[in-house]
PDB file of C-alpha atoms and ligand atoms in Angstrom:
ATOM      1  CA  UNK A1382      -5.903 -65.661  83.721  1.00 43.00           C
ATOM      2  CA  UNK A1383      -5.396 -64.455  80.057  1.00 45.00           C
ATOM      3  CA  UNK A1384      -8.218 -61.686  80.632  1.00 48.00           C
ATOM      4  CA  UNK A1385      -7.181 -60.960  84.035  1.00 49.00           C
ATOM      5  CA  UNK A1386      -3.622 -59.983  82.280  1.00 50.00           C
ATOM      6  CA  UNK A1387      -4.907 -57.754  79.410  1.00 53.00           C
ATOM      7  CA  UNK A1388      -7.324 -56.390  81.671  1.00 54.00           C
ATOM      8  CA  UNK A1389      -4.250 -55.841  83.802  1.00 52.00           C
ATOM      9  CA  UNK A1390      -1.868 -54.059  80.944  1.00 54.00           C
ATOM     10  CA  UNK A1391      -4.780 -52.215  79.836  1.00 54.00           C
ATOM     11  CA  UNK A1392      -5.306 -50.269  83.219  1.00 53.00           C
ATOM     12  CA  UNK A1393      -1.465 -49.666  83.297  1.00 53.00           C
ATOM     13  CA  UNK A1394      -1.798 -48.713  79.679  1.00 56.00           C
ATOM     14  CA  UNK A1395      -4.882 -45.670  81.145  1.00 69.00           C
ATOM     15  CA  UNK A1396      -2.522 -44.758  84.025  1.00 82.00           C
ATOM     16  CA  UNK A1397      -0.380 -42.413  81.701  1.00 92.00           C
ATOM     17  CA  UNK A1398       0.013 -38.950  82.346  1.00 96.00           C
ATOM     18  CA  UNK A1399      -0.540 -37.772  78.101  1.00 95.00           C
ATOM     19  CA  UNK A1400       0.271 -34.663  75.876  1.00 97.00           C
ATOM     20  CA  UNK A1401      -2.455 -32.875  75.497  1.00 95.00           C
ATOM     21  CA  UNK A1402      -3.364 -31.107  72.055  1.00 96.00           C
ATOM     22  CA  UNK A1403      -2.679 -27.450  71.475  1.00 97.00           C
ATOM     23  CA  UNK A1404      -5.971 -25.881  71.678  1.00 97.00           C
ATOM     24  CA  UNK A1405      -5.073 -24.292  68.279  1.00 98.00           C
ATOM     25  CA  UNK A1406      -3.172 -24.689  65.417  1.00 98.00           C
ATOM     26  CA  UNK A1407       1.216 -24.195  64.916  1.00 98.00           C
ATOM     27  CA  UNK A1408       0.717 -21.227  63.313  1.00 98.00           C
ATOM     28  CA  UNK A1409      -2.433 -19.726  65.131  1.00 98.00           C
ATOM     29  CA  UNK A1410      -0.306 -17.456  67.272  1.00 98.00           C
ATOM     30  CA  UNK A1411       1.763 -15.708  64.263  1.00 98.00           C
ATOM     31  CA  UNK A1412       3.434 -13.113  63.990  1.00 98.00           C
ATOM     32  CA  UNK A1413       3.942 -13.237  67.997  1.00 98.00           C
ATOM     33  CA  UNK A1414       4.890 -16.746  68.790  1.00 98.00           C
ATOM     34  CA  UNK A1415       5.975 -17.983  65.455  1.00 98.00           C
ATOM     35  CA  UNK A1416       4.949 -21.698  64.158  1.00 98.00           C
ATOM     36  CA  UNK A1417       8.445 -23.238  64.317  1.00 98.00           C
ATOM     37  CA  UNK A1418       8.895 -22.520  68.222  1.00 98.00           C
ATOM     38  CA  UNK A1419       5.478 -23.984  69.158  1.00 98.00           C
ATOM     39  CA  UNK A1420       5.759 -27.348  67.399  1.00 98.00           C
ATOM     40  CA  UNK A1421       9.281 -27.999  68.703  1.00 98.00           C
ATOM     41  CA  UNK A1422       8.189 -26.709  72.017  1.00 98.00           C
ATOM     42  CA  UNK A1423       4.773 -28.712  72.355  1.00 98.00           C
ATOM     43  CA  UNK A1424       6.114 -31.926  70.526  1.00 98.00           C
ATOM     44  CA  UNK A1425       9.697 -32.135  71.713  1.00 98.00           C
ATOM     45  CA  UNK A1426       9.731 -30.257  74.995  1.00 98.00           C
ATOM     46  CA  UNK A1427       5.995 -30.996  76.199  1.00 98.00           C
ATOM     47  CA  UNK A1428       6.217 -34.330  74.896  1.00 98.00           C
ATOM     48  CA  UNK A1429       9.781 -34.972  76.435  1.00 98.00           C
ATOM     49  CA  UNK A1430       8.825 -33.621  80.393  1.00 98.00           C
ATOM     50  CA  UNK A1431       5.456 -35.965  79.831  1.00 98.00           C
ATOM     51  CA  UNK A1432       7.984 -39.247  78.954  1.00 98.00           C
ATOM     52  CA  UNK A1433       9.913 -38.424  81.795  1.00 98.00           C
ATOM     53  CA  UNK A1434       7.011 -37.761  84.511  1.00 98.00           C
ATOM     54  CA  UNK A1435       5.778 -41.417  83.138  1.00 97.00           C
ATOM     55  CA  UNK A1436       8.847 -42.849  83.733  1.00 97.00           C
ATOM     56  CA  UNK A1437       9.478 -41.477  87.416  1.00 97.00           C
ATOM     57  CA  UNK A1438       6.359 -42.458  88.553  1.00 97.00           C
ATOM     58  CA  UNK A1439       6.452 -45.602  86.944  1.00 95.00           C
ATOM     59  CA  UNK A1440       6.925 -47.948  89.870  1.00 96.00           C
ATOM     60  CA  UNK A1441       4.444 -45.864  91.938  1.00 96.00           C
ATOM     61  CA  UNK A1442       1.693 -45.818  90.013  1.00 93.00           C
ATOM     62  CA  UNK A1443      -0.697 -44.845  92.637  1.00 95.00           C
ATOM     63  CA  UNK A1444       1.078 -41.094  91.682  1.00 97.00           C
ATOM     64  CA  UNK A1445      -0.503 -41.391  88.185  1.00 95.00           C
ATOM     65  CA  UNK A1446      -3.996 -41.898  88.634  1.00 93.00           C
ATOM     66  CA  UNK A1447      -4.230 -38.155  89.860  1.00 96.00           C
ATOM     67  CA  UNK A1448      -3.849 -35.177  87.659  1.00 97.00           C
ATOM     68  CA  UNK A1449      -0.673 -33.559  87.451  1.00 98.00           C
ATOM     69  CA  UNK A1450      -1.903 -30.758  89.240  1.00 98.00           C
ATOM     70  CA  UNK A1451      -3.072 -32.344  92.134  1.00 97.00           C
ATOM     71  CA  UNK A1452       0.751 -34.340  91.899  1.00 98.00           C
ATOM     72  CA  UNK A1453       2.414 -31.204  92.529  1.00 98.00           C
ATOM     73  CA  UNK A1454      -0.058 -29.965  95.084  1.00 98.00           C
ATOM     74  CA  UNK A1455       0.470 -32.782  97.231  1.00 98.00           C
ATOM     75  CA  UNK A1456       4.849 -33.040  96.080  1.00 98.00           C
ATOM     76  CA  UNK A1457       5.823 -33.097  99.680  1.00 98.00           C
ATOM     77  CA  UNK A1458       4.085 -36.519  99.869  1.00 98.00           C
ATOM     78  CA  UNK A1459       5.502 -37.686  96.843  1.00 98.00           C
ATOM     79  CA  UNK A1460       8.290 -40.599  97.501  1.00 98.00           C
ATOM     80  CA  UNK A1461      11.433 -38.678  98.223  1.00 98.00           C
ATOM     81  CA  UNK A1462      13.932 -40.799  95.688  1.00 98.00           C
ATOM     82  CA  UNK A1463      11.457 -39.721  92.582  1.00 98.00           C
ATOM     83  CA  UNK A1464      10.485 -36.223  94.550  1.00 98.00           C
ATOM     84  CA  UNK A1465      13.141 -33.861  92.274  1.00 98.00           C
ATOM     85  CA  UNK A1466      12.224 -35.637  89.417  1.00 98.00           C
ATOM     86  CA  UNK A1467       8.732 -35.196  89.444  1.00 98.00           C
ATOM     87  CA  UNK A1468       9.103 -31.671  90.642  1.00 98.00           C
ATOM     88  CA  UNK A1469      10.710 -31.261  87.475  1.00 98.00           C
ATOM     89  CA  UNK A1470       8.783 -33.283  85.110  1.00 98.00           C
ATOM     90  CA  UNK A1471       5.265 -33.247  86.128  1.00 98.00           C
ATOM     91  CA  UNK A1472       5.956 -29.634  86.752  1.00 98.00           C
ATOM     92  CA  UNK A1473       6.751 -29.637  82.963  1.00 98.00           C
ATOM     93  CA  UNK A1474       3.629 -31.428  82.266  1.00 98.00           C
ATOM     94  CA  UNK A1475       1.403 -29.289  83.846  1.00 98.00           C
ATOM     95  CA  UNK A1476       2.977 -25.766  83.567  1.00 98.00           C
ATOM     96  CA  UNK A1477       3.148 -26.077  79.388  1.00 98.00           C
ATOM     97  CA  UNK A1478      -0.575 -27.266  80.374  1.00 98.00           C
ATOM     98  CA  UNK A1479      -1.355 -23.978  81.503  1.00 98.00           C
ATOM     99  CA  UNK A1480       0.933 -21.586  79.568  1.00 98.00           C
ATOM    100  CA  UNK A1481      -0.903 -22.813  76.296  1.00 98.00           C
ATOM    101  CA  UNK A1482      -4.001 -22.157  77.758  1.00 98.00           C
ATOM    102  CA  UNK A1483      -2.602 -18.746  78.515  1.00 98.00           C
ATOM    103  CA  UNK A1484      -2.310 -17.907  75.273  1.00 98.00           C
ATOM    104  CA  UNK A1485      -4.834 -17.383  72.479  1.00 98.00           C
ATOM    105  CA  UNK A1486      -5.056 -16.254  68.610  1.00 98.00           C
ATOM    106  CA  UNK A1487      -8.066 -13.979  69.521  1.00 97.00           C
ATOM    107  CA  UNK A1488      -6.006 -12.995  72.739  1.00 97.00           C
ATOM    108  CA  UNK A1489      -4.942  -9.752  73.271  1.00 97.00           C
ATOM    109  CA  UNK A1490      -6.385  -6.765  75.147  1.00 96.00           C
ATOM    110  CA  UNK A1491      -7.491  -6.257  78.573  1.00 97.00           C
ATOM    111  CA  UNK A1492      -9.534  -8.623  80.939  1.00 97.00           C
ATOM    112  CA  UNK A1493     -12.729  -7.481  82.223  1.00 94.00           C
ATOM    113  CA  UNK A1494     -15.144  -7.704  85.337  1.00 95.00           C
ATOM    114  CA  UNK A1495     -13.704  -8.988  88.556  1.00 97.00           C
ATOM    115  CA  UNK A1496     -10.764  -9.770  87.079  1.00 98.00           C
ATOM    116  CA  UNK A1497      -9.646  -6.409  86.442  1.00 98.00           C
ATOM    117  CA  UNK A1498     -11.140  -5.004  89.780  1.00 98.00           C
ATOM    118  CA  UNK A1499      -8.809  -7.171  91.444  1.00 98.00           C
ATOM    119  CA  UNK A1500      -5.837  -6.148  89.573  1.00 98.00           C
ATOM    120  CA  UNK A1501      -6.690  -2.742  89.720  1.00 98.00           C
ATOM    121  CA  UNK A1502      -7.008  -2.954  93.557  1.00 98.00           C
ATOM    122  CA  UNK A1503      -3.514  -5.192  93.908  1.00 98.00           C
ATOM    123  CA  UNK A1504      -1.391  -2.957  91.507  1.00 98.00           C
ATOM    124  CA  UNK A1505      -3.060   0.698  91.536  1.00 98.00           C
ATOM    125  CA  UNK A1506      -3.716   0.040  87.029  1.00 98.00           C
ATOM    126  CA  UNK A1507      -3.831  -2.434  84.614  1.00 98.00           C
ATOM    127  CA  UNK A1508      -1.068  -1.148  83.359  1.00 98.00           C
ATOM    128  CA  UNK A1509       1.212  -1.420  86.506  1.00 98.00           C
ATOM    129  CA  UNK A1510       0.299  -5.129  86.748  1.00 98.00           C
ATOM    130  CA  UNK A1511       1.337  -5.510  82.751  1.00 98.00           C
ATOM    131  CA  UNK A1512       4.491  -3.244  83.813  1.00 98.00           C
ATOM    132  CA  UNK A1513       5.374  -5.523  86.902  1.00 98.00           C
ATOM    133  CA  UNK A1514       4.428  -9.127  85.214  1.00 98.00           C
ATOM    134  CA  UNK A1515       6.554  -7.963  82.479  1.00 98.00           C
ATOM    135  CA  UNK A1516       9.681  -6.470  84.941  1.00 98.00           C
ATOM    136  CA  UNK A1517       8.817 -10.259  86.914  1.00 98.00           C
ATOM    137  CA  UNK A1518       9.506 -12.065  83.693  1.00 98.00           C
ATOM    138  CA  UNK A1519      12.404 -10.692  82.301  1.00 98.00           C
ATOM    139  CA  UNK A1520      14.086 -11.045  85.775  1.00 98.00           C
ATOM    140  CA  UNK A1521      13.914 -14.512  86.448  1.00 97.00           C
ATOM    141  CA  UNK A1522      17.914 -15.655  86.340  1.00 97.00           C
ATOM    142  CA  UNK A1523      18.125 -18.773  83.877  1.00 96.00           C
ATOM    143  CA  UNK A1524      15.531 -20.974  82.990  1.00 98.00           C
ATOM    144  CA  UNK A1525      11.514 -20.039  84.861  1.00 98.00           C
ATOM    145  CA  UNK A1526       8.645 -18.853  84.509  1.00 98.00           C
ATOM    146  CA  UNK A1527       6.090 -15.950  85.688  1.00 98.00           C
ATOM    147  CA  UNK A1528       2.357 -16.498  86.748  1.00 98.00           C
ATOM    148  CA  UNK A1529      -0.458 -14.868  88.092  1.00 98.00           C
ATOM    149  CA  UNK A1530      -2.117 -16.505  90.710  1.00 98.00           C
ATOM    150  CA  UNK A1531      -4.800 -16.095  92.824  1.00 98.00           C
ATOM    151  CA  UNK A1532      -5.779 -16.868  96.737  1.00 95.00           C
ATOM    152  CA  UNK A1533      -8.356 -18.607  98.797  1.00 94.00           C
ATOM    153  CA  UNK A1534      -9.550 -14.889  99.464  1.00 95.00           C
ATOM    154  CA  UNK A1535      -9.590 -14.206  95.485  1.00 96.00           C
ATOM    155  CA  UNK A1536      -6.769 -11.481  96.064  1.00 97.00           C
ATOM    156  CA  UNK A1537      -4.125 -11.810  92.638  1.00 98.00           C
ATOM    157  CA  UNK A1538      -0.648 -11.993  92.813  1.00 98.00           C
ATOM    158  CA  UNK A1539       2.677 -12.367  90.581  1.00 98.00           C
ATOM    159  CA  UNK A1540       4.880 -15.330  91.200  1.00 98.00           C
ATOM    160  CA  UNK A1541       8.238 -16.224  89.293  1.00 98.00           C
ATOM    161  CA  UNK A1542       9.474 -19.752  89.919  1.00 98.00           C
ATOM    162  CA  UNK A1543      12.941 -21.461  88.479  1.00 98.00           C
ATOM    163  CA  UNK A1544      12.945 -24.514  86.764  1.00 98.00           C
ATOM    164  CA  UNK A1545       9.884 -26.242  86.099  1.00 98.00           C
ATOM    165  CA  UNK A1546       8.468 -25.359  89.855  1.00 98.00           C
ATOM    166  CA  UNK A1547       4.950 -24.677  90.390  1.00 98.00           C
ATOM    167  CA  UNK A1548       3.141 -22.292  92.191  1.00 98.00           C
ATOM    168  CA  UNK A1549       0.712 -25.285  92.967  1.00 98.00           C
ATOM    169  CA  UNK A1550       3.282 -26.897  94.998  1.00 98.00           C
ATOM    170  CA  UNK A1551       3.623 -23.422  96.945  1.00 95.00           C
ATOM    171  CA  UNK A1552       0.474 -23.385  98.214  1.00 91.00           C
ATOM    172  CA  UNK A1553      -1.270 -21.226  95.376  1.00 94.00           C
ATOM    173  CA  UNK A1554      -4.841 -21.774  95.444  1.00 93.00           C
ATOM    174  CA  UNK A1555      -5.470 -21.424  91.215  1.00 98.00           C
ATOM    175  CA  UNK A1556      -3.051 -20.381  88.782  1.00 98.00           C
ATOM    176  CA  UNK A1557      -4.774 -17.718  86.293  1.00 98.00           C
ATOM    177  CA  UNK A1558      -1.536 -17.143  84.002  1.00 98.00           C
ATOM    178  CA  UNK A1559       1.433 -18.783  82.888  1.00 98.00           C
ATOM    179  CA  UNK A1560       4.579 -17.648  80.708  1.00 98.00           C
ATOM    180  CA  UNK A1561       7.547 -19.941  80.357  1.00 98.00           C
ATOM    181  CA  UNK A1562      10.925 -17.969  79.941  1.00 98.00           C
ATOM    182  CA  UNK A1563      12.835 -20.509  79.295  1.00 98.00           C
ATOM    183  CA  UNK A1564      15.083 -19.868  76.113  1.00 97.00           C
ATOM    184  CA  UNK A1565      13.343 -22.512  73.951  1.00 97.00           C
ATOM    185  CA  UNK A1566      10.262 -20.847  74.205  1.00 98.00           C
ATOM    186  CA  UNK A1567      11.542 -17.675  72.640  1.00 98.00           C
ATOM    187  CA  UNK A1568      14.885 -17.829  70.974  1.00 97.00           C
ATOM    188  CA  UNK A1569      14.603 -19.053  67.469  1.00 96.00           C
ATOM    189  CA  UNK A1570      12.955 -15.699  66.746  1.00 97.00           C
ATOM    190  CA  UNK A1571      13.750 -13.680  69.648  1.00 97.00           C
ATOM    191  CA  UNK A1572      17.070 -14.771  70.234  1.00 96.00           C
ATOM    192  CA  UNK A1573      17.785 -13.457  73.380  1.00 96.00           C
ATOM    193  CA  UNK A1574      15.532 -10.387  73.305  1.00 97.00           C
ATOM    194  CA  UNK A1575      13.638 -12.450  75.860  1.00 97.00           C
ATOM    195  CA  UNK A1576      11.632  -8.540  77.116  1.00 98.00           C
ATOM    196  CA  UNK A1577      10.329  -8.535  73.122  1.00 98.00           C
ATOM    197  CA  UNK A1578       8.792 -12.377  73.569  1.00 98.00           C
ATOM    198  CA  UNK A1579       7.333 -11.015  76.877  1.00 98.00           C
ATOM    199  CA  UNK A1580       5.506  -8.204  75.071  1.00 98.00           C
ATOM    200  CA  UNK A1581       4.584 -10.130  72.444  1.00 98.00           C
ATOM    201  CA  UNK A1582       2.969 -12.268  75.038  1.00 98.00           C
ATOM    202  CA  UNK A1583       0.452  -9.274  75.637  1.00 98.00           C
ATOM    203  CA  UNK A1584      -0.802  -9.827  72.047  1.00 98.00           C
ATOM    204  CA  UNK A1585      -1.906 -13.210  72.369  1.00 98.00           C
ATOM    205  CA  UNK A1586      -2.638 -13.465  76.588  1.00 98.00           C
ATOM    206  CA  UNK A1587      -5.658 -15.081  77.425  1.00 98.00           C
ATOM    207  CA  UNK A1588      -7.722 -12.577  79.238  1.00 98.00           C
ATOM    208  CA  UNK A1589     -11.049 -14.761  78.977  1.00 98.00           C
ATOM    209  CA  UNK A1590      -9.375 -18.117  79.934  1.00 98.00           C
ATOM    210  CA  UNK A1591      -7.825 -16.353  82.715  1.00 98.00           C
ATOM    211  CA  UNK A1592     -11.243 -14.654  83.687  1.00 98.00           C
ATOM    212  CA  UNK A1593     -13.443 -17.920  84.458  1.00 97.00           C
ATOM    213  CA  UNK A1594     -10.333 -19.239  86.247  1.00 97.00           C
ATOM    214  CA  UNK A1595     -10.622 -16.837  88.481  1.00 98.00           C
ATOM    215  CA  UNK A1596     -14.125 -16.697  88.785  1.00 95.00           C
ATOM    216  CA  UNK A1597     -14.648 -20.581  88.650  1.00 90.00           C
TER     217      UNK A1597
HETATM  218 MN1  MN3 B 180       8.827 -24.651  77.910  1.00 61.62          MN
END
């Protein structure tokens, strides 16, 4: 009975959605993103939307054996009286997931391969896309985000969501970029110049994550 009860707590203890580690340091993204906005926003604000997607799926825990992701793929199935919350939560779990991954210290530059065919083809130039990501970004009213997403069919496309919604739970077959707009992720040093934090983004964007994304 004792072992069945540890045994018991420990598998509760597994079924934890967790904060995952920046895949570089504070400071890695300076001058762009500076060190102070990425440990508040990873350990507070990361760490706070993982608490809370814990504690709304707490009584259903069949919810937290699956990744986040696949959580807000399947949200319309999610219990309706913890629904909102995990829209919100989980969405914060897994969108921060992805924006850090967006971002790198050797980032920079402009992706390659099939990639960039594909955004050449969708927006006319590289360029255009950066131009209408960018206009995307700075246009979301309050709190959002931008992405670039791709289809079943591999064509690209730019979403904006409010909130902490995710394209995933829109039907978007793989998400290949994220950038969070909210104000906390830009305005201890961009105050509300939120159009400099987006093209400071372009200094540090991920081309190469956002390559085998697409091609994986
Ligand atoms: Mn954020």
């Amino acid at each position: 009975m004792k072992s069945f009860l540890l045994v018991h707590h420990f598998l509760i203890f597994l079924l934890m959605f967790t904060l995952l580690p920046l895949p570089y340091d504070y400071n890695a993204l300076e001058p762009h993103i500076d060190e102070e906005t990425m440990r508040l926003h990873h350990q507070k604000h990361h760490q706070g939307y993982v608490n809370k997607a814990n504690q709304a799926l707490e009584d259903h825990p069949v919810w937290l054996e699956k990744t986040p992701e696949d959580v807000l793929r399947q949200l319309s199935h999610v219990p309706q009286e913890v629904r909102t919350a995990v829209q919100n939560h989980v969405g914060g779990v897994s969108n921060h997931n992805f924006f850090w991954e967006s971002m790198s210290p050797q980032g920079g530059g402009t992706p390659q391969g099939d990639l960039l065919k594909a955004l050449e083809k969708e927006f006319g130039s590289f360029e255009n896309f950066k131009k209408e990501f960018s206009l995307a970004a700075a246009s979301v009213f309050g709190s959002g985000w931008a992405w670039l997403v791709s289809d079943a069919d591999k064509n690209v496309k730019i979403v904006a969501t409010s909130n902490q919604d995710s394209p995933l739970s829109q039907g978007t077959d793989k998400i290949l970029l994220a950038l969070d707009v909210w104000e906390h992720a830009y305005y201890l040093h961009y105050q509300n110049r939120r159009p400099d934090y987006i093209e400071a983004f372009w200094n540090v964007v991920n081309w190469e994550k956002a390559q085998n994304r697409y091609e994986g």
